[in-house]
PDB file of C-alpha atoms in Angstrom:
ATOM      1  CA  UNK J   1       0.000   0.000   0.000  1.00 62.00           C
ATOM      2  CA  UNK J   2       1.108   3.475  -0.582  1.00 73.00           C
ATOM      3  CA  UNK J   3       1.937   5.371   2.244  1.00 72.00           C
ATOM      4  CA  UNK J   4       1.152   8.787   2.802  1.00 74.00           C
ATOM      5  CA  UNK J   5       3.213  11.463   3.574  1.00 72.00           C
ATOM      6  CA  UNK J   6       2.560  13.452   7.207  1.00 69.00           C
ATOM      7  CA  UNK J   7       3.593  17.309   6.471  1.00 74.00           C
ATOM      8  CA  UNK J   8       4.461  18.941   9.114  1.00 77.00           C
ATOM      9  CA  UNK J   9       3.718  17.229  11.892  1.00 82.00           C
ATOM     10  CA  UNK J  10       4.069  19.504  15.481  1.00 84.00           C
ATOM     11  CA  UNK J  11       4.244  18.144  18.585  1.00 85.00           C
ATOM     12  CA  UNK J  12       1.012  17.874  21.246  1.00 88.00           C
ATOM     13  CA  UNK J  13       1.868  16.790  23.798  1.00 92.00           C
ATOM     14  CA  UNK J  14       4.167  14.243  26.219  1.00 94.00           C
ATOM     15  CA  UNK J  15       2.568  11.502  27.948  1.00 95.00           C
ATOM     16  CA  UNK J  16       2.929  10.087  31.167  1.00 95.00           C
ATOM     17  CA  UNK J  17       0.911   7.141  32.891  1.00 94.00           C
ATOM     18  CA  UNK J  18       0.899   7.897  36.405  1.00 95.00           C
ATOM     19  CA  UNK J  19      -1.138   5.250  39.210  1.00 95.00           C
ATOM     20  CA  UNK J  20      -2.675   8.150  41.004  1.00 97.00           C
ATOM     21  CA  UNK J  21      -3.629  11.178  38.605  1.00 98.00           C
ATOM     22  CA  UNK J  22      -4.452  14.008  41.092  1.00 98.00           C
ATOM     23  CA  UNK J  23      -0.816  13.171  43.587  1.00 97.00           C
ATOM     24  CA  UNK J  24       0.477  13.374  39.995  1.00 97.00           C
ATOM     25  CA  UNK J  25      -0.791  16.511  39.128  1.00 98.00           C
ATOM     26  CA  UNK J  26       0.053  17.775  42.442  1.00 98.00           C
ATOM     27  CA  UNK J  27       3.702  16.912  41.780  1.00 98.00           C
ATOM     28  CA  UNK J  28       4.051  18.508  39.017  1.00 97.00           C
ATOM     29  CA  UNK J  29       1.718  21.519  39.246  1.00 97.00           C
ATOM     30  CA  UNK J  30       3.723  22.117  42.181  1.00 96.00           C
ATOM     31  CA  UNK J  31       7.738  21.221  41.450  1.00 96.00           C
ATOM     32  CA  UNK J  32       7.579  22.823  37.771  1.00 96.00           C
ATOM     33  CA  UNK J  33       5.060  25.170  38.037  1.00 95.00           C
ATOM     34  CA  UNK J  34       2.550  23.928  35.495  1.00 97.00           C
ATOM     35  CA  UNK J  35      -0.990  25.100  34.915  1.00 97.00           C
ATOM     36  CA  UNK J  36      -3.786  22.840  34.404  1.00 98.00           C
ATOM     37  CA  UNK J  37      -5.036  22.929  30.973  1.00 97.00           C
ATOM     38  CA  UNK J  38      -7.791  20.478  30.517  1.00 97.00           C
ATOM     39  CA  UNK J  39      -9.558  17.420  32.691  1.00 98.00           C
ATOM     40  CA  UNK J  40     -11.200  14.683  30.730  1.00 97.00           C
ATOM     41  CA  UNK J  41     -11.685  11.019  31.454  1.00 97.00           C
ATOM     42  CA  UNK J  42     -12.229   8.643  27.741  1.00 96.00           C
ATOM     43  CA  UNK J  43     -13.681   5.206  27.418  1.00 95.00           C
ATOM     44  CA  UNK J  44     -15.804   3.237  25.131  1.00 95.00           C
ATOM     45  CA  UNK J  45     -14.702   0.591  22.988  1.00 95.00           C
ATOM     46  CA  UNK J  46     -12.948   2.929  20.614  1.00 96.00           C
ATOM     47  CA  UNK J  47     -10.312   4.097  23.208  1.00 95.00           C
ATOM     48  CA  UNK J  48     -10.206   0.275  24.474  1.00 94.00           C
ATOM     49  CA  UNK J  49      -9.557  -0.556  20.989  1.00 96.00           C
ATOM     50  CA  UNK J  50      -6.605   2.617  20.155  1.00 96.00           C
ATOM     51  CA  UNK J  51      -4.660   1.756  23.213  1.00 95.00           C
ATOM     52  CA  UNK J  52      -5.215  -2.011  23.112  1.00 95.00           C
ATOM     53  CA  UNK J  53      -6.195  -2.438  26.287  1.00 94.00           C
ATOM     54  CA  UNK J  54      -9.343  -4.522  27.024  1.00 94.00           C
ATOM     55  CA  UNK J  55     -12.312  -2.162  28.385  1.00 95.00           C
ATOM     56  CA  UNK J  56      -9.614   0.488  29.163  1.00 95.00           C
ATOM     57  CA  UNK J  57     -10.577   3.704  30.115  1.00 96.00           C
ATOM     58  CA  UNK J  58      -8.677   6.688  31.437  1.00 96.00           C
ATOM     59  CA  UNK J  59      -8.857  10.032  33.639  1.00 97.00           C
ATOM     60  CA  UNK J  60      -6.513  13.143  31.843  1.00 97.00           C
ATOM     61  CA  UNK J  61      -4.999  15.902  33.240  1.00 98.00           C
ATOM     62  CA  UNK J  62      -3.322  18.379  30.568  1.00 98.00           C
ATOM     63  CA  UNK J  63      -0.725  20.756  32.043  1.00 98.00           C
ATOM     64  CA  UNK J  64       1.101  23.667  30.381  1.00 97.00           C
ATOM     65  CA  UNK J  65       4.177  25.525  31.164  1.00 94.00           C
ATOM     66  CA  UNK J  66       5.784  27.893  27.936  1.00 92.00           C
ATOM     67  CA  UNK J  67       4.026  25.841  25.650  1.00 90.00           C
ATOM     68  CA  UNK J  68       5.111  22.808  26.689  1.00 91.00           C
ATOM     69  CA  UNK J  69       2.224  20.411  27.309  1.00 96.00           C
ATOM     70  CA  UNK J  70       2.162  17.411  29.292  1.00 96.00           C
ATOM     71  CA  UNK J  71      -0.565  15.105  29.484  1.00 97.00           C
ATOM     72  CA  UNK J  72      -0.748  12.784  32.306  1.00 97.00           C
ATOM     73  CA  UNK J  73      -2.882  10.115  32.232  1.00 96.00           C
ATOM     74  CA  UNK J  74      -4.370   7.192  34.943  1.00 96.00           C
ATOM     75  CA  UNK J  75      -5.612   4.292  33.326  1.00 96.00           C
ATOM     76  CA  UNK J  76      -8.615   1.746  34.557  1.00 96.00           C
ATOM     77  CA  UNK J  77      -7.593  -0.759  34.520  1.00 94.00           C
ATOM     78  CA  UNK J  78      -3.973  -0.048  35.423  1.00 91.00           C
ATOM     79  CA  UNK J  79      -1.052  -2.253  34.605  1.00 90.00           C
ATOM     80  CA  UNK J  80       1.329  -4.017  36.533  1.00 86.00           C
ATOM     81  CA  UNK J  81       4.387  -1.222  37.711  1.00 82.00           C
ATOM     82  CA  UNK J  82       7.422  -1.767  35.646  1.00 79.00           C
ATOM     83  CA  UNK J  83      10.521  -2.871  36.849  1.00 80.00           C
ATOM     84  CA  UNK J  84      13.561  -0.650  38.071  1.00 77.00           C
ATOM     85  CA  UNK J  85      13.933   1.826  35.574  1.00 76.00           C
ATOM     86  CA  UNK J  86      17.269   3.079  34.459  1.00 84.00           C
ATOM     87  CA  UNK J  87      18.103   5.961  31.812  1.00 86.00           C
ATOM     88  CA  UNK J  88      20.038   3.541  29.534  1.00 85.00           C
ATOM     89  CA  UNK J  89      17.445   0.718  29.306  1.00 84.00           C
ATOM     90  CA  UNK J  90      15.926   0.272  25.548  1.00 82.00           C
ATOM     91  CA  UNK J  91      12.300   1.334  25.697  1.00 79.00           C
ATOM     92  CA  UNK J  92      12.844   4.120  28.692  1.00 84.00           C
ATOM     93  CA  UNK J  93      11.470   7.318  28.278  1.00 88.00           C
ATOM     94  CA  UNK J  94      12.262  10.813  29.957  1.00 92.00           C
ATOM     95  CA  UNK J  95      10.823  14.222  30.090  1.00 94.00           C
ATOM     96  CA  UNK J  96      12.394  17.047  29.544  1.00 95.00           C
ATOM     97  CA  UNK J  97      11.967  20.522  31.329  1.00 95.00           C
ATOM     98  CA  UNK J  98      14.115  23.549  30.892  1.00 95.00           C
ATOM     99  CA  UNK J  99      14.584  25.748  34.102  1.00 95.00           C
ATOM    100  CA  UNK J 100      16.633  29.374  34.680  1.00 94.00           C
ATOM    101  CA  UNK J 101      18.482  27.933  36.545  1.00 95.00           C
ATOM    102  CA  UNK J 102      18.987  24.457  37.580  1.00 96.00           C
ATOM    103  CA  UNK J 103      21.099  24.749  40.835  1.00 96.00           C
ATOM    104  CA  UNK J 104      18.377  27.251  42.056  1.00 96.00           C
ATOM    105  CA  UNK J 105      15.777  24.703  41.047  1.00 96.00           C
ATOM    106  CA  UNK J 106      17.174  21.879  42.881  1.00 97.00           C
ATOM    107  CA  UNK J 107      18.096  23.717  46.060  1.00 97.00           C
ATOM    108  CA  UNK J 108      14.427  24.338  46.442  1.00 96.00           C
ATOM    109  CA  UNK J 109      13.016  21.111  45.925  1.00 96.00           C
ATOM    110  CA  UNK J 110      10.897  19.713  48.100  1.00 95.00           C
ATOM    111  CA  UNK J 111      12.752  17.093  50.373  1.00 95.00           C
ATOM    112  CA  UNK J 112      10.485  14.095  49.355  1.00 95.00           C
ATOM    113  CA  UNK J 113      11.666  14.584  45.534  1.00 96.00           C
ATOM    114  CA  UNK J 114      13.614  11.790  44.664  1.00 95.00           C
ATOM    115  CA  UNK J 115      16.795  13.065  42.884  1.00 96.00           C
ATOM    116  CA  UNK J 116      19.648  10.859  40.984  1.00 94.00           C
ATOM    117  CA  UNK J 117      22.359  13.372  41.740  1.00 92.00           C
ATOM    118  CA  UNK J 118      22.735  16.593  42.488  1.00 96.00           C
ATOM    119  CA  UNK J 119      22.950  19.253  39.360  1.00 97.00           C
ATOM    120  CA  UNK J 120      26.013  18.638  36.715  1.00 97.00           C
ATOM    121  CA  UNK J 121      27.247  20.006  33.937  1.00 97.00           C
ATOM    122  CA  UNK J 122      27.960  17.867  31.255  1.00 96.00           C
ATOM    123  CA  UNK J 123      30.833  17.851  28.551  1.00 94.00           C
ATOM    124  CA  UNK J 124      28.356  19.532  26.452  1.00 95.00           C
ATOM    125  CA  UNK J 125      28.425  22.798  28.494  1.00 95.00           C
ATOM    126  CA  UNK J 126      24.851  22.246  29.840  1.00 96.00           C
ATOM    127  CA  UNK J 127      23.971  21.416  33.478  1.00 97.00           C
ATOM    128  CA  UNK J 128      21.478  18.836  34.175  1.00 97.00           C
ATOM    129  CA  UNK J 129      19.542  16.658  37.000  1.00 97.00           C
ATOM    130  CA  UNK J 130      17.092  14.585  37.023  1.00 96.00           C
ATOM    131  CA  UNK J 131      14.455  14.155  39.705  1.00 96.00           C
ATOM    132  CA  UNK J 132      11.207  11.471  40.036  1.00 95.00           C
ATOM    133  CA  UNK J 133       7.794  11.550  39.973  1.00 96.00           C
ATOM    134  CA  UNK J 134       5.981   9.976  42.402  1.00 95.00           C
ATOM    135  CA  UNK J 135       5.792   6.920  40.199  1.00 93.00           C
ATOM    136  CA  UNK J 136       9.135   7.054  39.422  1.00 91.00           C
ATOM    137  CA  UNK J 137       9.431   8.561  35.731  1.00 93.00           C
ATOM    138  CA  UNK J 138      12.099  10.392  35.020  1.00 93.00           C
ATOM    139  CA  UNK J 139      12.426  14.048  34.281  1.00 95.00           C
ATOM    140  CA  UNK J 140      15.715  15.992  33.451  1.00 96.00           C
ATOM    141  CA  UNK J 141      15.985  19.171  34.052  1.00 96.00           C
ATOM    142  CA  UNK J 142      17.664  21.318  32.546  1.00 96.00           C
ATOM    143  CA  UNK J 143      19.595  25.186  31.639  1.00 92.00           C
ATOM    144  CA  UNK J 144      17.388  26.874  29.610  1.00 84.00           C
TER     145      UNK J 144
END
């Protein structure tokens, strides 16, 4: 079949399943600063079908921050957790949020943030750290 061509695509948004949508939102809402955008729940056979997930349906939060939106999602049913995530497994997936200033930004984090190390600037001139959310996804931060 013949395949046709997307023209410029833009990006929507970034997803994240999360177990419990509003600590979620919480989290991020207050560690980056994000607004919420939009609050929807989907079901129906059609989103079962899309996401291939047998009778799936799904609460949404939408949050913005400098036109950056991230979608976070809860899912019913939910899936099992996955296993110990590392940055270098095949398959792993970050965010990524730019800050003024990323030693600032991690001196005022909120002491039940999980953190992988403290702020470090890379070979590449730009200084980095990555913190957790409450389900353990990854987010770098970073200079903007």
């Amino acid at each position: 079949t013949e395949r046709t061509a997307v023209t410029d695509p833009s990006l929507h948004h970034v997803g994240v399943t999360v177990s419990d949508l509003d600590r979620a939102a919480d989290f991020y809402t207050d560690t980056f600063d994000l607004t919420v955008a939009a609050e929807f729940t989907v079901g129906g056979a059609a989103f079962a079908e899309a996401v291939d997930v047998a009778g799936a349906s799904a609460a949404f939060t939408h949050l913005e921050g400098n036109g950056t939106r991230v979608e976070l999602v809860e899912y019913d049913p939910q899936g099992a957790a996955l296993p110990a995530r590392t940055l270098n497994r095949p398959g792993t997936a970050h965010l990524g949020l730019a800050v003024d200033d990323v030693d600032a930004f991690y001196a005022g984090l909120d002491d039940a943030v999980e953190t992988l190390s403290p702020p470090r600037t890379t070979e590449s001139g730009t200084t980095i750290c990555f913190v957790c959310d409450p389900d353990g996804n990854r987010i770098e931060v970073l200079d903007a």
